[in-house]
Short mmCIF file of C-alpha atoms in Angstrom, two decimals:
data_model
loop_
_atom_site.label_atom_id
_atom_site.label_comp_id
_atom_site.label_asym_id
_atom_site.label_seq_id
_atom_site.Cartn_x
_atom_site.Cartn_y
_atom_site.Cartn_z
CA UNK A 70 8.86 -3.39 16.62
CA UNK A 71 10.15 -0.17 18.19
CA UNK A 72 11.89 1.19 15.10
CA UNK A 73 9.44 4.12 14.95
CA UNK A 74 8.40 5.71 18.23
CA UNK A 75 5.54 8.16 18.61
CA UNK A 76 4.73 10.29 21.64
CA UNK A 77 2.39 10.86 23.26
CA UNK A 78 0.25 7.75 22.71
CA UNK A 79 -2.90 9.58 23.73
CA UNK A 80 -3.73 13.29 23.68
CA UNK A 81 -6.88 15.12 24.68
CA UNK A 82 -7.00 18.80 23.87
CA UNK A 83 -9.42 21.66 23.56
CA UNK A 84 -9.97 23.46 20.29
CA UNK A 85 -7.94 26.47 21.42
CA UNK A 86 -4.91 24.52 22.67
CA UNK A 87 -1.55 24.17 20.97
CA UNK A 88 0.21 20.83 21.16
CA UNK A 89 2.80 18.85 19.22
CA UNK A 90 3.09 15.21 18.22
CA UNK A 91 6.55 13.70 18.03
CA UNK A 92 7.92 10.89 15.91
CA UNK A 93 11.40 9.40 16.03
CA UNK A 94 12.76 6.64 13.84
CA UNK A 95 15.78 4.53 14.74
CA UNK A 96 16.07 2.77 11.37
CA UNK A 97 18.37 5.14 9.50
CA UNK A 98 15.64 5.90 6.99
CA UNK A 99 15.55 8.99 4.80
CA UNK A 100 11.83 9.44 4.23
CA UNK A 101 9.13 10.11 6.85
CA UNK A 102 5.38 10.43 6.60
CA UNK A 103 2.36 11.61 8.60
CA UNK A 104 -0.96 9.82 8.13
CA UNK A 105 -4.42 10.37 9.61
CA UNK A 106 -6.56 7.31 10.37
CA UNK A 107 -10.25 7.92 11.05
CA UNK A 108 -12.86 5.27 11.71
CA UNK A 109 -14.32 3.67 8.58
CA UNK A 110 -12.11 5.75 6.25
CA UNK A 111 -8.95 4.85 4.37
CA UNK A 112 -5.63 5.93 5.77
CA UNK A 113 -5.02 9.51 4.60
CA UNK A 114 -1.53 10.67 3.71
CA UNK A 115 -0.89 14.14 5.13
CA UNK A 116 2.78 15.00 4.61
CA UNK A 117 5.90 13.43 3.13
CA UNK A 118 9.47 14.40 3.96
CA UNK A 119 12.44 13.17 1.94
CA UNK A 120 15.89 13.98 3.36
CA UNK A 121 14.27 16.59 5.65
CA UNK A 122 12.55 18.38 2.77
CA UNK A 123 8.79 18.41 2.48
CA UNK A 124 7.79 16.88 -0.84
CA UNK A 125 4.08 16.41 -0.32
CA UNK A 126 1.33 18.33 1.39
CA UNK A 127 -1.89 16.54 0.69
CA UNK A 128 -4.16 19.60 0.98
CA UNK A 129 -3.87 19.55 4.75
CA UNK A 130 -5.41 22.51 6.63
CA UNK A 131 -2.90 25.01 7.99
CA UNK A 132 -3.89 24.17 11.58
CA UNK A 133 -1.56 21.19 11.08
CA UNK A 134 2.07 22.28 10.76
CA UNK A 135 4.81 19.67 10.21
CA UNK A 136 8.47 20.07 11.10
CA UNK A 137 11.37 17.80 10.22
CA UNK A 138 14.61 19.03 11.84
CA UNK A 139 16.57 15.95 10.69
CA UNK A 140 15.98 12.61 9.04
CA UNK A 141 15.26 10.90 12.37
CA UNK A 142 12.69 13.27 13.84
CA UNK A 143 9.32 14.47 12.67
CA UNK A 144 6.86 16.70 14.48
CA UNK A 145 3.26 17.67 13.86
CA UNK A 146 2.31 20.95 15.49
CA UNK A 147 -1.39 21.37 16.20
CA UNK A 148 -3.37 24.53 16.86
CA UNK A 149 -7.01 25.55 16.78
CA UNK A 150 -8.16 22.05 15.88
CA UNK A 151 -11.73 21.02 15.12
CA UNK A 152 -13.70 18.05 16.50
CA UNK A 153 -13.41 16.29 13.12
CA UNK A 154 -9.63 16.24 13.63
CA UNK A 155 -10.06 13.57 16.30
CA UNK A 156 -8.31 10.51 14.90
CA UNK A 157 -5.27 8.26 15.16
CA UNK A 158 -2.19 10.02 13.75
CA UNK A 159 0.42 7.64 12.43
CA UNK A 160 4.01 8.34 11.57
CA UNK A 161 5.93 6.13 9.15
CA UNK A 162 9.38 5.97 7.59
CA UNK A 163 10.97 4.24 4.63
CA UNK A 164 14.57 3.68 3.59
CA UNK A 165 14.53 5.95 0.60
CA UNK A 166 11.91 7.98 -1.19
CA UNK A 167 11.81 5.50 -4.02
CA UNK A 168 9.36 3.03 -5.43
CA UNK A 169 9.03 -0.30 -3.73
CA UNK A 170 10.00 0.61 -0.22
CA UNK A 171 7.96 -0.85 2.64
CA UNK A 172 6.92 1.69 5.21
CA UNK A 173 7.53 1.20 8.92
CA UNK A 174 4.86 2.64 11.19
CA UNK A 175 4.78 3.84 14.77
CA UNK A 176 1.88 2.93 17.05
CA UNK A 177 0.30 6.33 16.60
CA UNK A 178 -1.08 9.11 18.75
CA UNK A 179 -4.79 8.86 19.54
CA UNK A 180 -5.98 12.47 19.43
CA UNK A 181 -9.30 13.59 20.89
CA UNK A 182 -10.54 17.15 20.42
CA UNK A 183 -13.03 18.36 22.99
CA UNK B 7 -9.90 7.53 -6.63
CA UNK B 8 -6.76 5.45 -6.95
CA UNK B 9 -7.16 3.75 -3.62
CA UNK B 10 -7.42 0.04 -3.22
CA UNK B 11 -10.62 -1.41 -1.88
CA UNK B 12 -10.54 -4.51 0.26
CA UNK B 13 -13.22 -7.14 0.22
CA UNK B 14 -14.81 -8.31 2.43
CA UNK B 15 -14.98 -5.53 5.02
CA UNK B 16 -15.09 -8.13 7.79
CA UNK B 17 -14.31 -11.84 7.94
CA UNK B 18 -14.81 -14.25 10.83
CA UNK B 19 -13.34 -17.77 10.71
CA UNK B 20 -12.30 -20.61 13.03
CA UNK B 21 -8.73 -21.28 13.96
CA UNK B 22 -7.09 -23.58 11.45
CA UNK B 23 -9.17 -22.38 8.51
CA UNK B 24 -7.78 -20.35 5.63
CA UNK B 25 -8.63 -16.67 5.21
CA UNK B 26 -8.77 -14.93 1.86
CA UNK B 27 -8.96 -11.19 1.42
CA UNK B 28 -9.20 -9.34 -1.86
CA UNK B 29 -8.09 -5.93 -3.05
CA UNK B 30 -9.12 -4.08 -6.19
CA UNK B 31 -7.69 -0.86 -7.57
CA UNK B 32 -8.34 1.42 -10.50
CA UNK B 33 -5.12 2.69 -12.06
CA UNK B 34 -1.81 1.05 -12.97
CA UNK B 35 0.63 0.38 -10.15
CA UNK B 36 4.33 -0.07 -9.55
CA UNK B 37 3.72 -2.49 -6.72
CA UNK B 38 1.10 -3.55 -4.19
CA UNK B 39 1.75 -4.09 -0.50
CA UNK B 40 -0.22 -5.74 2.29
CA UNK B 41 -0.12 -4.51 5.88
CA UNK B 42 -1.58 -5.78 9.17
CA UNK B 43 -2.80 -3.61 12.01
CA UNK B 44 -3.53 -5.00 15.46
CA UNK B 45 -5.98 -3.08 17.60
CA UNK B 46 -4.39 0.04 19.06
CA UNK B 47 -1.14 -0.43 17.15
CA UNK B 48 0.50 0.83 13.98
CA UNK B 49 0.57 -0.93 10.63
CA UNK B 50 3.08 -3.70 10.02
CA UNK B 51 4.33 -4.47 6.53
CA UNK B 52 3.64 -8.08 5.49
CA UNK B 53 4.54 -8.52 1.85
CA UNK B 54 5.20 -6.59 -1.35
CA UNK B 55 4.44 -7.80 -4.85
CA UNK B 56 5.70 -5.95 -7.90
CA UNK B 57 3.62 -5.29 -10.97
CA UNK B 58 5.58 -7.87 -13.01
CA UNK B 59 5.03 -10.61 -10.42
CA UNK B 60 1.98 -12.86 -10.25
CA UNK B 61 2.42 -14.68 -6.96
CA UNK B 62 4.52 -14.40 -3.84
CA UNK B 63 4.83 -16.43 -0.64
CA UNK B 64 6.00 -15.58 2.85
CA UNK B 65 5.47 -18.22 5.54
CA UNK B 66 1.70 -18.80 5.81
CA UNK B 67 0.97 -15.86 3.51
CA UNK B 68 0.32 -16.12 -0.21
CA UNK B 69 -0.31 -13.05 -2.33
CA UNK B 70 -1.45 -13.03 -5.93
CA UNK B 71 -1.63 -10.12 -8.34
CA UNK B 72 -3.65 -9.92 -11.53
CA UNK B 73 -2.83 -6.63 -13.25
CA UNK B 74 -5.29 -7.29 -16.06
CA UNK B 75 -8.12 -7.38 -13.51
CA UNK B 76 -6.44 -4.81 -11.26
CA UNK B 77 -6.86 -7.06 -8.27
CA UNK B 78 -4.84 -8.84 -5.60
CA UNK B 79 -5.62 -11.44 -2.98
CA UNK B 80 -4.03 -12.27 0.36
CA UNK B 81 -4.38 -15.83 1.61
CA UNK B 82 -3.51 -16.72 5.20
CA UNK B 83 -3.32 -20.48 5.64
CA UNK B 84 -3.92 -22.40 8.87
CA UNK B 85 -5.06 -19.26 10.67
CA UNK B 86 -4.36 -18.64 14.34
CA UNK B 87 -6.12 -16.50 16.92
CA UNK B 88 -3.07 -14.20 16.79
CA UNK B 89 -3.88 -13.43 13.14
CA UNK B 90 -6.89 -11.43 14.33
CA UNK B 91 -6.28 -7.92 12.99
CA UNK B 92 -7.19 -5.49 10.22
CA UNK B 93 -5.49 -6.10 6.89
CA UNK B 94 -4.85 -3.33 4.37
CA UNK B 95 -3.68 -3.31 0.82
CA UNK B 96 -1.65 -0.34 -0.34
CA UNK B 97 -0.95 0.54 -3.93
CA UNK B 98 2.06 2.42 -5.19
CA UNK B 99 1.18 4.71 -8.08
CA UNK B 100 4.28 6.85 -7.70
CA UNK B 101 5.95 8.68 -10.51
CA UNK B 102 9.55 9.91 -10.47
CA UNK B 103 10.82 10.49 -6.94
CA UNK B 104 7.39 11.22 -5.52
CA UNK B 105 6.78 8.00 -3.63
CA UNK B 106 3.56 7.45 -1.77
CA UNK B 107 1.18 4.63 -0.96
CA UNK B 108 -2.60 4.72 -1.22
CA UNK B 109 -4.38 2.57 1.35
CA UNK B 110 -7.80 0.94 1.33
CA UNK B 111 -10.27 0.80 4.23
CA UNK B 112 -9.13 -2.65 5.27
CA UNK B 113 -10.59 -6.05 6.10
CA UNK B 114 -11.18 -6.86 9.74
CA UNK B 115 -10.26 -10.51 10.27
CA UNK B 116 -11.41 -12.32 13.40
CA UNK B 117 -10.01 -15.78 14.05
CA UNK B 118 -12.01 -17.61 16.71
CA UNK B 119 -10.15 -20.14 18.90
#
């Protein structure tokens, strides 16, 4: 399944670095999501974009800054991260921002903060 | 918390056996979905069951939903080594146009050849 592509797959960065995660979906979907997956914790929803507009910010610290230039692309800009931000960051998309839509996930970016 | 909770946390079976995983949740839902995640990969949608449905089948998968008990089960029949993965239930509690899923911690299934 290559409908949702995330780059890079792995990222190691220092706490003072600035980096960006990229997500691209080739499914013609209108809604995109960022999730954080940490060991032994449920998947945490971070941001939701519907038709390029942010509709949900799940109390995410400002050191994470999302950007959605169009319905196919989603970025997560990172700066001044903390060690507890080390996790797998997953991007997902769904056809429409309506009830009952399965979400399609990318393979994630494994982020390690030194 | 609205999130679903899977049970058991880990399950180890032999190839050919059936695997049953359970999910409980706390508030009313629009639908419940099951996903699979192979190690190092993203989640893959398996099946969706709506709140007015009681049972659904897809290949070797059977999902049941009991809204009175706020619980669901996923049955994988005749398991294969390739079924080894983490399985998550996700509940949809959305209202209006604000659609989002709430995931549990997952069940790690190991199918031994």
